[in-house]
């Protein structure tokens, strides 16, 4: 049976059932577990994620150093952690003559399931735009060569990103727009290119007329193109915020909120917060959290070739 959760009345009917169900099974497709904020208690962080139903986590590589460290972590936690290999646009200026070779060596590992986080960020321009474009294109070529998905970062660079992806369309592997925060039109264009859309706890924050909330409410992202991620230690989903509509808050289960509020903060989000994001998405699209968890997990297993 499919439930709808438009407000308090339905939430009151569903929550007692949900709070007694076994865990969701969810894949976090983007967590920055190489961040120094996790250096002292990674074992506990991963155990909490498992306890919350987050059974697999992709550790994001954003530089050569973090890419190698992400791969190292996958070998400490086999079948739970997977990694990506990439140079973030902020770090594009660090690209050197040997970077492609070193990146490819890591990306070829079986535990490394995607090329990225790579892309374009014209919002901050920590690296010059022309350097970002050059480094991004090299990583697109690497993904095409290896046949591994692209894990993409884009801020204020939609048109340029689309034009580059279109040039490689005949041999482009699966593409995931990581931490999507754009407009309905931008989402539609990415979907037209066959991309998957990754959503985070940013949902609580968005109040735009044409942003992520509106996209979900209008059903603009098909479930078979949706993925979920925490972007830990960033993107804390502040479920107490006044910006988050009450009817969405009413659809959050006590169990998921407890993991969030007991273990996560604005300073350090954790993968165990992911069920809250799944429940927010479910409330916006009027599906059950189980449907969203199942669909996004299936998508992650398919796109990244993760073991079931």
PDB file of N, CA, C and O in Angstrom, residues 37-38 41 45 48 201 204 230-240 257-273:
ATOM      1  N   UNK A  37      37.856  15.736  10.015  1.00  0.00           N
ATOM      2  CA  UNK A  37      36.849  15.680  11.076  1.00  0.00           C
ATOM      3  C   UNK A  37      36.454  14.250  11.435  1.00  0.00           C
ATOM      4  O   UNK A  37      35.841  14.008  12.481  1.00  0.00           O
ATOM      5  N   UNK A  38      36.800  13.301  10.555  1.00  0.00           N
ATOM      6  CA  UNK A  38      36.474  11.901  10.814  1.00  0.00           C
ATOM      7  C   UNK A  38      37.700  11.080  11.224  1.00  0.00           C
ATOM      8  O   UNK A  38      37.616   9.852  11.345  1.00  0.00           O
ATOM      9  N   UNK A  41      37.348   8.902  14.837  1.00  0.00           N
ATOM     10  CA  UNK A  41      36.294   7.948  15.202  1.00  0.00           C
ATOM     11  C   UNK A  41      35.583   7.357  13.988  1.00  0.00           C
ATOM     12  O   UNK A  41      34.371   7.122  14.019  1.00  0.00           O
ATOM     13  N   UNK A  45      31.636   6.122  13.221  1.00  0.00           N
ATOM     14  CA  UNK A  45      30.836   6.794  12.185  1.00  0.00           C
ATOM     15  C   UNK A  45      30.237   5.764  11.234  1.00  0.00           C
ATOM     16  O   UNK A  45      29.046   5.826  10.894  1.00  0.00           O
ATOM     17  N   UNK A  48      27.567   3.634  13.025  1.00  0.00           N
ATOM     18  CA  UNK A  48      26.311   4.384  13.169  1.00  0.00           C
ATOM     19  C   UNK A  48      25.552   4.419  11.846  1.00  0.00           C
ATOM     20  O   UNK A  48      24.317   4.327  11.824  1.00  0.00           O
ATOM     21  N   UNK A 201      20.847  16.814   2.107  1.00  0.00           N
ATOM     22  CA  UNK A 201      20.042  17.500   3.105  1.00  0.00           C
ATOM     23  C   UNK A 201      19.829  18.970   2.815  1.00  0.00           C
ATOM     24  O   UNK A 201      19.130  19.658   3.578  1.00  0.00           O
ATOM     25  N   UNK A 204      16.331  21.111   3.214  1.00  0.00           N
ATOM     26  CA  UNK A 204      15.744  21.920   4.283  1.00  0.00           C
ATOM     27  C   UNK A 204      15.920  23.409   4.025  1.00  0.00           C
ATOM     28  O   UNK A 204      15.133  24.232   4.479  1.00  0.00           O
ATOM     29  N   UNK A 230      24.883  12.322   1.576  1.00  0.00           N
ATOM     30  CA  UNK A 230      24.981  13.275   2.691  1.00  0.00           C
ATOM     31  C   UNK A 230      25.978  14.388   2.428  1.00  0.00           C
ATOM     32  O   UNK A 230      25.866  15.468   2.999  1.00  0.00           O
ATOM     33  N   UNK A 231      27.002  14.128   1.604  1.00  0.00           N
ATOM     34  CA  UNK A 231      28.115  15.061   1.420  1.00  0.00           C
ATOM     35  C   UNK A 231      28.783  15.361   2.761  1.00  0.00           C
ATOM     36  O   UNK A 231      29.324  16.447   2.979  1.00  0.00           O
ATOM     37  N   UNK A 232      28.732  14.400   3.683  1.00  0.00           N
ATOM     38  CA  UNK A 232      29.356  14.569   5.008  1.00  0.00           C
ATOM     39  C   UNK A 232      30.818  14.981   4.846  1.00  0.00           C
ATOM     40  O   UNK A 232      31.485  14.519   3.922  1.00  0.00           O
ATOM     41  N   UNK A 233      31.311  15.863   5.730  1.00  0.00           N
ATOM     42  CA  UNK A 233      30.681  16.422   6.924  1.00  0.00           C
ATOM     43  C   UNK A 233      29.854  17.673   6.658  1.00  0.00           C
ATOM     44  O   UNK A 233      29.491  18.395   7.593  1.00  0.00           O
ATOM     45  N   UNK A 234      29.523  17.916   5.392  1.00  0.00           N
ATOM     46  CA  UNK A 234      28.776  19.116   5.008  1.00  0.00           C
ATOM     47  C   UNK A 234      27.286  18.785   4.858  1.00  0.00           C
ATOM     48  O   UNK A 234      26.853  17.667   5.092  1.00  0.00           O
ATOM     49  N   UNK A 235      26.507  19.778   4.481  1.00  0.00           N
ATOM     50  CA  UNK A 235      25.097  19.632   4.123  1.00  0.00           C
ATOM     51  C   UNK A 235      24.234  19.016   5.233  1.00  0.00           C
ATOM     52  O   UNK A 235      23.395  18.154   4.994  1.00  0.00           O
ATOM     53  N   UNK A 236      24.447  19.486   6.455  1.00  0.00           N
ATOM     54  CA  UNK A 236      23.630  19.031   7.583  1.00  0.00           C
ATOM     55  C   UNK A 236      22.161  19.364   7.334  1.00  0.00           C
ATOM     56  O   UNK A 236      21.819  20.518   7.046  1.00  0.00           O
ATOM     57  N   UNK A 237      21.269  18.380   7.428  1.00  0.00           N
ATOM     58  CA  UNK A 237      19.837  18.655   7.211  1.00  0.00           C
ATOM     59  C   UNK A 237      19.177  19.175   8.489  1.00  0.00           C
ATOM     60  O   UNK A 237      18.846  18.405   9.390  1.00  0.00           O
ATOM     61  N   UNK A 238      18.992  20.467   8.569  1.00  0.00           N
ATOM     62  CA  UNK A 238      18.459  21.094   9.777  1.00  0.00           C
ATOM     63  C   UNK A 238      16.941  20.957   9.826  1.00  0.00           C
ATOM     64  O   UNK A 238      16.205  21.831   9.367  1.00  0.00           O
ATOM     65  N   UNK A 239      16.480  19.883  10.399  1.00  0.00           N
ATOM     66  CA  UNK A 239      15.032  19.598  10.416  1.00  0.00           C
ATOM     67  C   UNK A 239      14.283  20.470  11.410  1.00  0.00           C
ATOM     68  O   UNK A 239      13.055  20.473  11.411  1.00  0.00           O
ATOM     69  N   UNK A 240      14.990  21.227  12.229  1.00  0.00           N
ATOM     70  CA  UNK A 240      14.329  22.129  13.185  1.00  0.00           C
ATOM     71  C   UNK A 240      14.078  23.510  12.580  1.00  0.00           C
ATOM     72  O   UNK A 240      13.425  24.346  13.200  1.00  0.00           O
ATOM     73  N   UNK A 257      15.247  10.975  13.051  1.00  0.00           N
ATOM     74  CA  UNK A 257      15.580  12.259  13.668  1.00  0.00           C
ATOM     75  C   UNK A 257      16.523  12.054  14.852  1.00  0.00           C
ATOM     76  O   UNK A 257      17.418  12.877  15.099  1.00  0.00           O
ATOM     77  N   UNK A 258      16.362  10.957  15.567  1.00  0.00           N
ATOM     78  CA  UNK A 258      17.247  10.671  16.701  1.00  0.00           C
ATOM     79  C   UNK A 258      18.688  10.484  16.246  1.00  0.00           C
ATOM     80  O   UNK A 258      19.628  11.021  16.850  1.00  0.00           O
ATOM     81  N   UNK A 259      18.899   9.725  15.167  1.00  0.00           N
ATOM     82  CA  UNK A 259      20.256   9.580  14.632  1.00  0.00           C
ATOM     83  C   UNK A 259      20.830  10.936  14.247  1.00  0.00           C
ATOM     84  O   UNK A 259      21.991  11.243  14.545  1.00  0.00           O
ATOM     85  N   UNK A 260      20.022  11.748  13.597  1.00  0.00           N
ATOM     86  CA  UNK A 260      20.480  13.064  13.151  1.00  0.00           C
ATOM     87  C   UNK A 260      20.873  13.941  14.336  1.00  0.00           C
ATOM     88  O   UNK A 260      21.978  14.497  14.380  1.00  0.00           O
ATOM     89  N   UNK A 261      19.977  14.066  15.296  1.00  0.00           N
ATOM     90  CA  UNK A 261      20.188  15.028  16.372  1.00  0.00           C
ATOM     91  C   UNK A 261      21.166  14.530  17.436  1.00  0.00           C
ATOM     92  O   UNK A 261      21.809  15.331  18.107  1.00  0.00           O
ATOM     93  N   UNK A 262      21.314  13.226  17.564  1.00  0.00           N
ATOM     94  CA  UNK A 262      22.228  12.694  18.563  1.00  0.00           C
ATOM     95  C   UNK A 262      23.677  12.704  18.079  1.00  0.00           C
ATOM     96  O   UNK A 262      24.592  12.930  18.872  1.00  0.00           O
ATOM     97  N   UNK A 263      23.881  12.481  16.780  1.00  0.00           N
ATOM     98  CA  UNK A 263      25.246  12.259  16.300  1.00  0.00           C
ATOM     99  C   UNK A 263      25.757  13.301  15.303  1.00  0.00           C
ATOM    100  O   UNK A 263      26.950  13.325  14.999  1.00  0.00           O
ATOM    101  N   UNK A 264      24.880  14.137  14.770  1.00  0.00           N
ATOM    102  CA  UNK A 264      25.288  15.064  13.701  1.00  0.00           C
ATOM    103  C   UNK A 264      25.105  16.513  14.138  1.00  0.00           C
ATOM    104  O   UNK A 264      24.211  16.833  14.918  1.00  0.00           O
ATOM    105  N   UNK A 265      25.962  17.379  13.613  1.00  0.00           N
ATOM    106  CA  UNK A 265      25.878  18.809  13.881  1.00  0.00           C
ATOM    107  C   UNK A 265      26.145  19.568  12.583  1.00  0.00           C
ATOM    108  O   UNK A 265      26.568  18.989  11.580  1.00  0.00           O
ATOM    109  N   UNK A 266      25.929  20.891  12.629  1.00  0.00           N
ATOM    110  CA  UNK A 266      26.278  21.725  11.481  1.00  0.00           C
ATOM    111  C   UNK A 266      27.759  21.601  11.154  1.00  0.00           C
ATOM    112  O   UNK A 266      28.160  21.680   9.999  1.00  0.00           O
ATOM    113  N   UNK A 267      28.580  21.419  12.181  1.00  0.00           N
ATOM    114  CA  UNK A 267      30.026  21.330  11.980  1.00  0.00           C
ATOM    115  C   UNK A 267      30.443  19.974  11.428  1.00  0.00           C
ATOM    116  O   UNK A 267      31.458  19.852  10.761  1.00  0.00           O
ATOM    117  N   UNK A 268      29.645  18.912  11.727  1.00  0.00           N
ATOM    118  CA  UNK A 268      29.998  17.586  11.233  1.00  0.00           C
ATOM    119  C   UNK A 268      28.744  16.750  10.997  1.00  0.00           C
ATOM    120  O   UNK A 268      28.220  16.115  11.900  1.00  0.00           O
ATOM    121  N   UNK A 269      28.298  16.760   9.770  1.00  0.00           N
ATOM    122  CA  UNK A 269      27.231  15.852   9.358  1.00  0.00           C
ATOM    123  C   UNK A 269      27.829  14.451   9.193  1.00  0.00           C
ATOM    124  O   UNK A 269      29.028  14.312   8.969  1.00  0.00           O
ATOM    125  N   UNK A 270      26.993  13.424   9.325  1.00  0.00           N
ATOM    126  CA  UNK A 270      27.456  12.045   9.172  1.00  0.00           C
ATOM    127  C   UNK A 270      26.523  11.270   8.239  1.00  0.00           C
ATOM    128  O   UNK A 270      25.360  11.646   8.068  1.00  0.00           O
ATOM    129  N   UNK A 271      27.001  10.168   7.663  1.00  0.00           N
ATOM    130  CA  UNK A 271      26.131   9.333   6.817  1.00  0.00           C
ATOM    131  C   UNK A 271      24.877   8.827   7.531  1.00  0.00           C
ATOM    132  O   UNK A 271      23.858   8.571   6.876  1.00  0.00           O
ATOM    133  N   UNK A 272      24.908   8.704   8.863  1.00  0.00           N
ATOM    134  CA  UNK A 272      23.721   8.217   9.575  1.00  0.00           C
ATOM    135  C   UNK A 272      22.543   9.172   9.491  1.00  0.00           C
ATOM    136  O   UNK A 272      21.421   8.817   9.874  1.00  0.00           O
ATOM    137  N   UNK A 273      22.759  10.395   8.975  1.00  0.00           N
ATOM    138  CA  UNK A 273      21.649  11.348   8.805  1.00  0.00           C
ATOM    139  C   UNK A 273      20.855  11.095   7.528  1.00  0.00           C
ATOM    140  O   UNK A 273      19.798  11.714   7.317  1.00  0.00           O
TER     141      UNK A 273
END
